[in-house]
mmCIF file of C-alpha atoms and ligand atoms in Angstrom:
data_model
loop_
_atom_site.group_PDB
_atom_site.id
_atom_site.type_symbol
_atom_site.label_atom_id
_atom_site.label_comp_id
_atom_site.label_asym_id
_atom_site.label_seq_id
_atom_site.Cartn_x
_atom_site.Cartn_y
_atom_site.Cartn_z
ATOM 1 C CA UNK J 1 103.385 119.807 262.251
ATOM 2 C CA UNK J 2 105.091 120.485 259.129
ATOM 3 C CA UNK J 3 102.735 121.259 255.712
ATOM 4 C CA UNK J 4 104.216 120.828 252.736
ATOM 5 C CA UNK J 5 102.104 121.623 249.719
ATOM 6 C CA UNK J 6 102.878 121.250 245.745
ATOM 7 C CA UNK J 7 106.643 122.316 246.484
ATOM 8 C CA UNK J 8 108.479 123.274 243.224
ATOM 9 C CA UNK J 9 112.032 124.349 243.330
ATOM 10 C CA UNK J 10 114.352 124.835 239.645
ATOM 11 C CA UNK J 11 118.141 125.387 239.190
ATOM 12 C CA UNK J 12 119.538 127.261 236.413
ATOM 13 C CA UNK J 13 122.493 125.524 235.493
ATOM 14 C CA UNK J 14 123.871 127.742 232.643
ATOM 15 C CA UNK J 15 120.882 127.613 229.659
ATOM 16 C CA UNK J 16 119.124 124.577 231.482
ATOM 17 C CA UNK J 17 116.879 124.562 234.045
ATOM 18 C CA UNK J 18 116.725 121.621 236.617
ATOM 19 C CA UNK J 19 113.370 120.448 238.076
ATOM 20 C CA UNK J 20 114.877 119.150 241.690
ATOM 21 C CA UNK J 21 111.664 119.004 242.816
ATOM 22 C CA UNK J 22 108.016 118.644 240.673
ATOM 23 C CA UNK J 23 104.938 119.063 242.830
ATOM 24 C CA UNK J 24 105.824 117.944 246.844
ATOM 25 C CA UNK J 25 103.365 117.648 249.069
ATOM 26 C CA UNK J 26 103.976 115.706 252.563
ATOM 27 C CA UNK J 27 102.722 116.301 256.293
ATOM 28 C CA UNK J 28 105.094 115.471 259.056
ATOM 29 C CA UNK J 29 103.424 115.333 262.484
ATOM 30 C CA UNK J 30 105.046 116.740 265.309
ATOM 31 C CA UNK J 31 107.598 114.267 267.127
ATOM 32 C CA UNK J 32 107.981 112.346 264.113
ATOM 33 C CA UNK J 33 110.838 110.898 262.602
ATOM 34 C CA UNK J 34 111.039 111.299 258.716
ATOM 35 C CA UNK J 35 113.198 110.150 256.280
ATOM 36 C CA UNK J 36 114.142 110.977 253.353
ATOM 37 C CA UNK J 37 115.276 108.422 250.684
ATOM 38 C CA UNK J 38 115.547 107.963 246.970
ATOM 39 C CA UNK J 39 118.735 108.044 243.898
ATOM 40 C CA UNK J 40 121.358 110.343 244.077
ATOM 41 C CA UNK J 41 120.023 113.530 242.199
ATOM 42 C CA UNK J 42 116.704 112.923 243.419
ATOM 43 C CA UNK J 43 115.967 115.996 245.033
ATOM 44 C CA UNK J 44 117.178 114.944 248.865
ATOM 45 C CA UNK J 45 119.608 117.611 249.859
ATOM 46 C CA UNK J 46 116.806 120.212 248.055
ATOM 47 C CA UNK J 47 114.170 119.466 250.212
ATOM 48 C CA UNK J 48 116.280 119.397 253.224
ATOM 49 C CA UNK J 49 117.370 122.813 252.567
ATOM 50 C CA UNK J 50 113.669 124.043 251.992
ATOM 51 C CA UNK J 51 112.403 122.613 255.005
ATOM 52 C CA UNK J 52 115.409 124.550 257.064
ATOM 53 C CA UNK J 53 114.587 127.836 255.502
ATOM 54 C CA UNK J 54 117.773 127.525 253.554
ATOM 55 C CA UNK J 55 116.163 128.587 250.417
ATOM 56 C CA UNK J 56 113.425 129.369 248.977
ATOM 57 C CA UNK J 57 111.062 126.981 246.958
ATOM 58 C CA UNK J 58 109.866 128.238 243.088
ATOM 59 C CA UNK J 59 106.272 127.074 244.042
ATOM 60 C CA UNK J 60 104.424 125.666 246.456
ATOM 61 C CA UNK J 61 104.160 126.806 250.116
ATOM 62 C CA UNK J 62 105.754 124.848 253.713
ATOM 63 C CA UNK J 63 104.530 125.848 256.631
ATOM 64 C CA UNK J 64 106.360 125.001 260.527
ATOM 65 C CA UNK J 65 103.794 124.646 263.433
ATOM 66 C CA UNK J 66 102.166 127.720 261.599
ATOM 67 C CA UNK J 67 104.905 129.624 260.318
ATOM 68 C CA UNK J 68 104.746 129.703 256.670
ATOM 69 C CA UNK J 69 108.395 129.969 255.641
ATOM 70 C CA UNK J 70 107.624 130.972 251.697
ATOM 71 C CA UNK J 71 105.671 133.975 252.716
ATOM 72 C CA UNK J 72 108.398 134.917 255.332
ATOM 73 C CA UNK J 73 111.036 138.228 254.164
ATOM 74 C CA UNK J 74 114.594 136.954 254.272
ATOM 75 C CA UNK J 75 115.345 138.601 257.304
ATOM 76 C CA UNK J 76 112.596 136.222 258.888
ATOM 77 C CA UNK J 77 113.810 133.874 257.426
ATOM 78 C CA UNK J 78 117.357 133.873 258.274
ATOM 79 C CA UNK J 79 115.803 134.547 262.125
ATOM 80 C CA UNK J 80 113.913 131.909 261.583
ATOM 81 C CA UNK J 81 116.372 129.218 260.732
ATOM 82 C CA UNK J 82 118.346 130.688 263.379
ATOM 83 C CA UNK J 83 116.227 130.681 266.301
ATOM 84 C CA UNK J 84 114.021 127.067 265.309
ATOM 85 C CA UNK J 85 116.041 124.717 263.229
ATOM 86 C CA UNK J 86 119.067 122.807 264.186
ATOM 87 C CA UNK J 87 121.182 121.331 261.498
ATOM 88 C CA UNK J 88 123.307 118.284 261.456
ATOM 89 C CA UNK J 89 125.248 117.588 259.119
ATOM 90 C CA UNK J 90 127.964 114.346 257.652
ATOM 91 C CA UNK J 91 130.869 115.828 258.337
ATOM 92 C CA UNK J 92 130.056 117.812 261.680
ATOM 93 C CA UNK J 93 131.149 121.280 260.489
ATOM 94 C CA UNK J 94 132.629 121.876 264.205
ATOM 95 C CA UNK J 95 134.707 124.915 264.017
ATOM 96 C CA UNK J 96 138.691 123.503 264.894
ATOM 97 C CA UNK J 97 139.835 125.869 267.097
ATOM 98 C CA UNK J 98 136.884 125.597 269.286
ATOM 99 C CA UNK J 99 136.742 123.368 272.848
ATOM 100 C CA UNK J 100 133.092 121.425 272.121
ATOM 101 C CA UNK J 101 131.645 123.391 274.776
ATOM 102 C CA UNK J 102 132.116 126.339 272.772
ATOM 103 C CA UNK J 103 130.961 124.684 269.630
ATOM 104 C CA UNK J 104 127.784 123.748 271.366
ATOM 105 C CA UNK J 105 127.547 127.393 271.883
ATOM 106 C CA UNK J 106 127.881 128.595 268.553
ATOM 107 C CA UNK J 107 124.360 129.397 267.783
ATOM 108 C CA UNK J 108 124.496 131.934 270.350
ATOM 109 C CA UNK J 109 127.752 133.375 270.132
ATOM 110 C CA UNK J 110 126.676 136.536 268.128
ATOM 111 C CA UNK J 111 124.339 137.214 271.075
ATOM 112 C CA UNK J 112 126.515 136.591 273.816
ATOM 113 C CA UNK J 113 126.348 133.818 276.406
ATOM 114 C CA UNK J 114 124.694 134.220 280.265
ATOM 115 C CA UNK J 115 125.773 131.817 282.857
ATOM 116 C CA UNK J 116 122.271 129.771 282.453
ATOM 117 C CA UNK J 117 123.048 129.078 278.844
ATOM 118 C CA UNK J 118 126.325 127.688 279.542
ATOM 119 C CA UNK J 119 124.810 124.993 281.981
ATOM 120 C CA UNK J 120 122.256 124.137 279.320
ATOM 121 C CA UNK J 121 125.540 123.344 276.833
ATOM 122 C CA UNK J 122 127.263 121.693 279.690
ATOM 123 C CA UNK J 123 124.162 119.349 280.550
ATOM 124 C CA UNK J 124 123.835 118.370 276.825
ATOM 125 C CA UNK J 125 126.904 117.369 276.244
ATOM 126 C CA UNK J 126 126.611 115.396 279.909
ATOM 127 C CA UNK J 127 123.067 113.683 277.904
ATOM 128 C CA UNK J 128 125.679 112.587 274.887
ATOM 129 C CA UNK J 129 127.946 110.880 277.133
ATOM 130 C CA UNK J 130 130.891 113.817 276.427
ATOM 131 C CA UNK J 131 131.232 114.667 280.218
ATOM 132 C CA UNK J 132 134.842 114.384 279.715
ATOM 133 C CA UNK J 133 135.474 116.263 276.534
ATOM 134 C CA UNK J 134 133.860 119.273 277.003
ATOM 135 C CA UNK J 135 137.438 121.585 276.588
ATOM 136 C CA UNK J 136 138.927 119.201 274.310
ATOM 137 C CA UNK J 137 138.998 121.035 270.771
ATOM 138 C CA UNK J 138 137.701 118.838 267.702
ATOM 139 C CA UNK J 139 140.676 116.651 266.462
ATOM 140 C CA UNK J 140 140.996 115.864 269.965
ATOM 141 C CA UNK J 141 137.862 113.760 269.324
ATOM 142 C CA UNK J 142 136.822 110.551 267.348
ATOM 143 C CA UNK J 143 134.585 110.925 264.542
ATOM 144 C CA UNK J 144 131.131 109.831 266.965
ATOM 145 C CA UNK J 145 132.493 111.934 269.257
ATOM 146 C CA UNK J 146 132.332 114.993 266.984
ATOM 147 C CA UNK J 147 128.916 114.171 265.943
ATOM 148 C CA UNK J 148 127.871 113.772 269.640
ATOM 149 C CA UNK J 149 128.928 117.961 269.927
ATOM 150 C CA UNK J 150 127.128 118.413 266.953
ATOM 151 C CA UNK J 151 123.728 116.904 267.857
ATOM 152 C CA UNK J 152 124.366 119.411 271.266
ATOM 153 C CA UNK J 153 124.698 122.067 269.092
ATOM 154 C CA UNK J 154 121.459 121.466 267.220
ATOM 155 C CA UNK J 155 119.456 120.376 270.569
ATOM 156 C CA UNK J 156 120.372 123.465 272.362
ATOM 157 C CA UNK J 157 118.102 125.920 270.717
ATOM 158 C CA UNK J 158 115.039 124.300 271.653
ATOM 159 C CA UNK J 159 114.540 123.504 267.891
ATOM 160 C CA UNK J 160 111.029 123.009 266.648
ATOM 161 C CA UNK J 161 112.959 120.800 263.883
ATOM 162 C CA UNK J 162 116.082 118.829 263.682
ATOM 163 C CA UNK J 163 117.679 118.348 259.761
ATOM 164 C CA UNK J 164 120.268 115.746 259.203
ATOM 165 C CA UNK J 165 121.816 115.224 256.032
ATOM 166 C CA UNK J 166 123.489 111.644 255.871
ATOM 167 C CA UNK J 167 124.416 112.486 259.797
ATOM 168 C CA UNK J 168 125.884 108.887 259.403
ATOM 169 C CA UNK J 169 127.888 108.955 256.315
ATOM 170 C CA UNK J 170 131.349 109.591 257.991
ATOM 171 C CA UNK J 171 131.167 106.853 260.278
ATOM 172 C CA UNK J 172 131.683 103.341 260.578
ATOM 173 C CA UNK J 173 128.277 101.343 261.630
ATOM 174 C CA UNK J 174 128.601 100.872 265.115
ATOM 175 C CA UNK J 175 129.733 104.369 266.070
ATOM 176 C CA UNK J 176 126.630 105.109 263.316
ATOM 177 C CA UNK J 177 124.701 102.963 265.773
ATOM 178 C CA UNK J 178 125.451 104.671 268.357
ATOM 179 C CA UNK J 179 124.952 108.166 266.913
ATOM 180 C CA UNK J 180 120.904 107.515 266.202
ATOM 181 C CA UNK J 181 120.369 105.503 269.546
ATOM 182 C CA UNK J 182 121.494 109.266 270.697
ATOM 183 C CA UNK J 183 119.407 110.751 268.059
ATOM 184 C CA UNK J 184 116.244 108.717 268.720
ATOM 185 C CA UNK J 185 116.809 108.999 273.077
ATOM 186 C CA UNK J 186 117.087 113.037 272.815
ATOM 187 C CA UNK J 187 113.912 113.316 270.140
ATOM 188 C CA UNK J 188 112.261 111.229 272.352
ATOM 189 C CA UNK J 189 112.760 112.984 275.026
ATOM 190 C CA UNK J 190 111.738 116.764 274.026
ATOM 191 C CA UNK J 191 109.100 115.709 270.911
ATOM 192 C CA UNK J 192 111.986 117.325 268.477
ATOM 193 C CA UNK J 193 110.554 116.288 264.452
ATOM 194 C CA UNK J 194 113.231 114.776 263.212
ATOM 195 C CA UNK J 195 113.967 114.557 259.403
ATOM 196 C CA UNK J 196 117.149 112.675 258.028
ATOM 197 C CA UNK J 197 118.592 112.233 254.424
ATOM 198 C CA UNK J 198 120.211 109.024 254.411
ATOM 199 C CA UNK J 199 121.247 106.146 251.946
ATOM 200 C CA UNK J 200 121.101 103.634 254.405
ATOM 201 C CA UNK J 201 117.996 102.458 255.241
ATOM 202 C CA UNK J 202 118.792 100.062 257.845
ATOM 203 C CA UNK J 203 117.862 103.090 260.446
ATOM 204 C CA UNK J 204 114.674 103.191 259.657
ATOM 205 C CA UNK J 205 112.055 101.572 261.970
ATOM 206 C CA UNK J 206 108.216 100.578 261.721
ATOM 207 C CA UNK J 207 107.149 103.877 263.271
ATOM 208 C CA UNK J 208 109.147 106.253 260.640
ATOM 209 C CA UNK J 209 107.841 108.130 258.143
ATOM 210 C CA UNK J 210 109.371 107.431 254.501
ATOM 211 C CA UNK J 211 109.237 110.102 251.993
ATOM 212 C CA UNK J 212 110.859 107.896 248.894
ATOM 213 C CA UNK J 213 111.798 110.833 246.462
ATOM 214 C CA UNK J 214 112.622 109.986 242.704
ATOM 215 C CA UNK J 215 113.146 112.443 239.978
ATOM 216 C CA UNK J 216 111.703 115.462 242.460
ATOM 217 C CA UNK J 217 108.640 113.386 243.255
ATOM 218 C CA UNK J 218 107.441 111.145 246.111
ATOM 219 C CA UNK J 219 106.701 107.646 245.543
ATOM 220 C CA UNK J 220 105.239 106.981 249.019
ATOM 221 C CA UNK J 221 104.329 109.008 251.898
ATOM 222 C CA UNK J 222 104.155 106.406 254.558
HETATM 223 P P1 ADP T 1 124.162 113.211 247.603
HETATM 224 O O1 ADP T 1 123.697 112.335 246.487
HETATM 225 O O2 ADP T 1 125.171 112.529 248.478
HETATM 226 O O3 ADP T 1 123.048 113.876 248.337
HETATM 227 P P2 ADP T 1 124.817 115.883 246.727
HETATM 228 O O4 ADP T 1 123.547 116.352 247.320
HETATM 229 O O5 ADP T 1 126.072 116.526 247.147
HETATM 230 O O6 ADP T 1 125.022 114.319 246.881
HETATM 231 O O7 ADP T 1 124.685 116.016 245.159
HETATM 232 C C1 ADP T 1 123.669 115.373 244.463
HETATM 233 C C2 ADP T 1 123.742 115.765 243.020
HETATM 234 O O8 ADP T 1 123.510 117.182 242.904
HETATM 235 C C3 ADP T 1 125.087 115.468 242.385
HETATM 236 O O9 ADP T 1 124.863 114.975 241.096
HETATM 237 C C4 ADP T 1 125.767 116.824 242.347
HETATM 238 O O10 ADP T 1 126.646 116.901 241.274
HETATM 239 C C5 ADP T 1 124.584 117.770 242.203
HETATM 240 N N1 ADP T 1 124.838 119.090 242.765
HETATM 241 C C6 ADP T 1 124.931 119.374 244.078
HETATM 242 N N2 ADP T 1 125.184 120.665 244.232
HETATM 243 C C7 ADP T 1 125.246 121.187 242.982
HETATM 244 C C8 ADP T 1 125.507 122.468 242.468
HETATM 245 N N3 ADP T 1 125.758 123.505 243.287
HETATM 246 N N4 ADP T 1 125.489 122.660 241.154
HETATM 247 C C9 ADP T 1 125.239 121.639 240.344
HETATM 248 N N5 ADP T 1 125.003 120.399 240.746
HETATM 249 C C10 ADP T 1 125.011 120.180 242.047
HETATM 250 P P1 ADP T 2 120.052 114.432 246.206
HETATM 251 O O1 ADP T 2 120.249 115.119 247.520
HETATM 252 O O2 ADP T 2 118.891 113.512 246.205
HETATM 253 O O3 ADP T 2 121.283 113.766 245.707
HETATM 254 P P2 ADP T 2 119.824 117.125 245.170
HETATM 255 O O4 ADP T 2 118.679 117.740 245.881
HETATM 256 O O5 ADP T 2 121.186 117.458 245.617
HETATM 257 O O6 ADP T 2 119.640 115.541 245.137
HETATM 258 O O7 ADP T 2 119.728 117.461 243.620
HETATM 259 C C1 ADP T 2 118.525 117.369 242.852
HETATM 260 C C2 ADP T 2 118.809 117.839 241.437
HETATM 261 O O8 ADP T 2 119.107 119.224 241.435
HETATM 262 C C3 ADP T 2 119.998 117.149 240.782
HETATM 263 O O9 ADP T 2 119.724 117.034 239.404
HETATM 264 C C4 ADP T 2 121.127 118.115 241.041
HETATM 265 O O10 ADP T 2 122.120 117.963 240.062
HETATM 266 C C5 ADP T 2 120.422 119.451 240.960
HETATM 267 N N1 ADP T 2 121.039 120.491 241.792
HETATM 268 C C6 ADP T 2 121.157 120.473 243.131
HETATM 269 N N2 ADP T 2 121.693 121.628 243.594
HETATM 270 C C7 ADP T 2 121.907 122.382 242.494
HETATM 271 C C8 ADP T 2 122.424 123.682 242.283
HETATM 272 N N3 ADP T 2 122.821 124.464 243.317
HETATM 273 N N4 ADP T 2 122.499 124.157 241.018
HETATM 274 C C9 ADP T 2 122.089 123.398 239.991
HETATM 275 N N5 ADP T 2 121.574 122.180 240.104
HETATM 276 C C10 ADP T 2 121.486 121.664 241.348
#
């Protein structure tokens, strides 16, 4: 479950200040899918960054299964995002002169990789259908294809929470198709919360929740 109480985040933009978000509060069970939709400007990509421990909000406290990520020191923090939250994003941010199995492996490069953990990346990419890329390197793959390694990469930390920011946006509407039948199968699946930014709305189902943001505030919360 995600808590999200009377979140208040402000940019200094030389001598202004920008209220990106006035006053959010929203729960998100666990397992759910959320999105997030409203104007450009109106506090989307903000509130995507708070909830993965990005940032920091002004006021206001969010809280992960527990965790409460605005009392946290950034050192927790950074281990937190780390270790919980996997992050997808429009434009894949694969590293080039990686083979996708090695991009899958990213977030645990730093700490080295055991033989168990390299099955794990092999069987995910196996679940998004990229049995036969898994040395190719990214230009070697279409656009849905590159997605595909990046929705491994964010599944294989166990995340408590997946973030997507228009994970869509690059692609043309069937491979975007294809990309949340993928999405939707693997959250399924494991009970992964899902939260997506997204202009289009035509992925949204009965089921979903909406958070409709305008001007930093939600219009609806259902
Ligand atoms: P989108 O509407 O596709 O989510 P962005 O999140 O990239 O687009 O940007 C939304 C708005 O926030 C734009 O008006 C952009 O100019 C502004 N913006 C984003 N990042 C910054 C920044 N670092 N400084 C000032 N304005 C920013
Ligand atoms: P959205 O994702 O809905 O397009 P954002 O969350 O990117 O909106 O932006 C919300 C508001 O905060 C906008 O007015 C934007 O210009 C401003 N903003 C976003 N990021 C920054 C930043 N780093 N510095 C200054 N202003 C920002």
């Amino acid at each position: 479950m995600i808590d999200v109480v009377d979140v208040i985040k402000t940019y200094r933009r030389g001598e202004q200040r920008v209220e990106a978000l006035r006053g959010i509060s929203c729960q998100i069970p666990r397992g759910a899918c959320a999105f997030i939709v409203g104007p450009s400007g109106s506090g989307k990509s903000t509130l995507l960054y708070l909830l993965g421990a990005l940032d920091r909000p002004a006021g206001g406290s969010i809280r992960i299964d527990g965790a409460d990520l605005t009392g946290m020191s950034e050192a927790d923090l950074n281990a937190y995002r780390r270790d919980h939250i996997g992050f997808i994003f429009q434009s894949f941010n694969l590293i080039g002169n990686l083979t996708a199995l090695e991009n899958v492996l990213i977030p645990f490069l730093p700490r080295g990789v055991s033989a168990s953990l390299r099955d794990r990346a092999e069987a995910l990419l196996d679940e998004v259908g990229l049995s036969d890329r898994k040395h190719h390197r990214p230009r070697q793959l279409s656009g849905g294809e590159q997605q595909r390694v990046a929705i491994a990469r964010a599944l294989i930390k166990d995340p408590v929470l997946v973030l997507a920011d228009e994970p869509t946006g690059e692609l043309d509407s069937k491979t975007g198709d294809e990309i949340y039948r993928i999405l939707r199968r693997l959250q399924t699946e494991r009970a992964t919360t899902l939260v997506v930014v997204t202009h289009d709305r035509r992925f949204i189902r009965p089921d979903d929740l909406v958070l409709e943001i305008q001007d930093g505030q939600l219009l609806t919360d259902s």
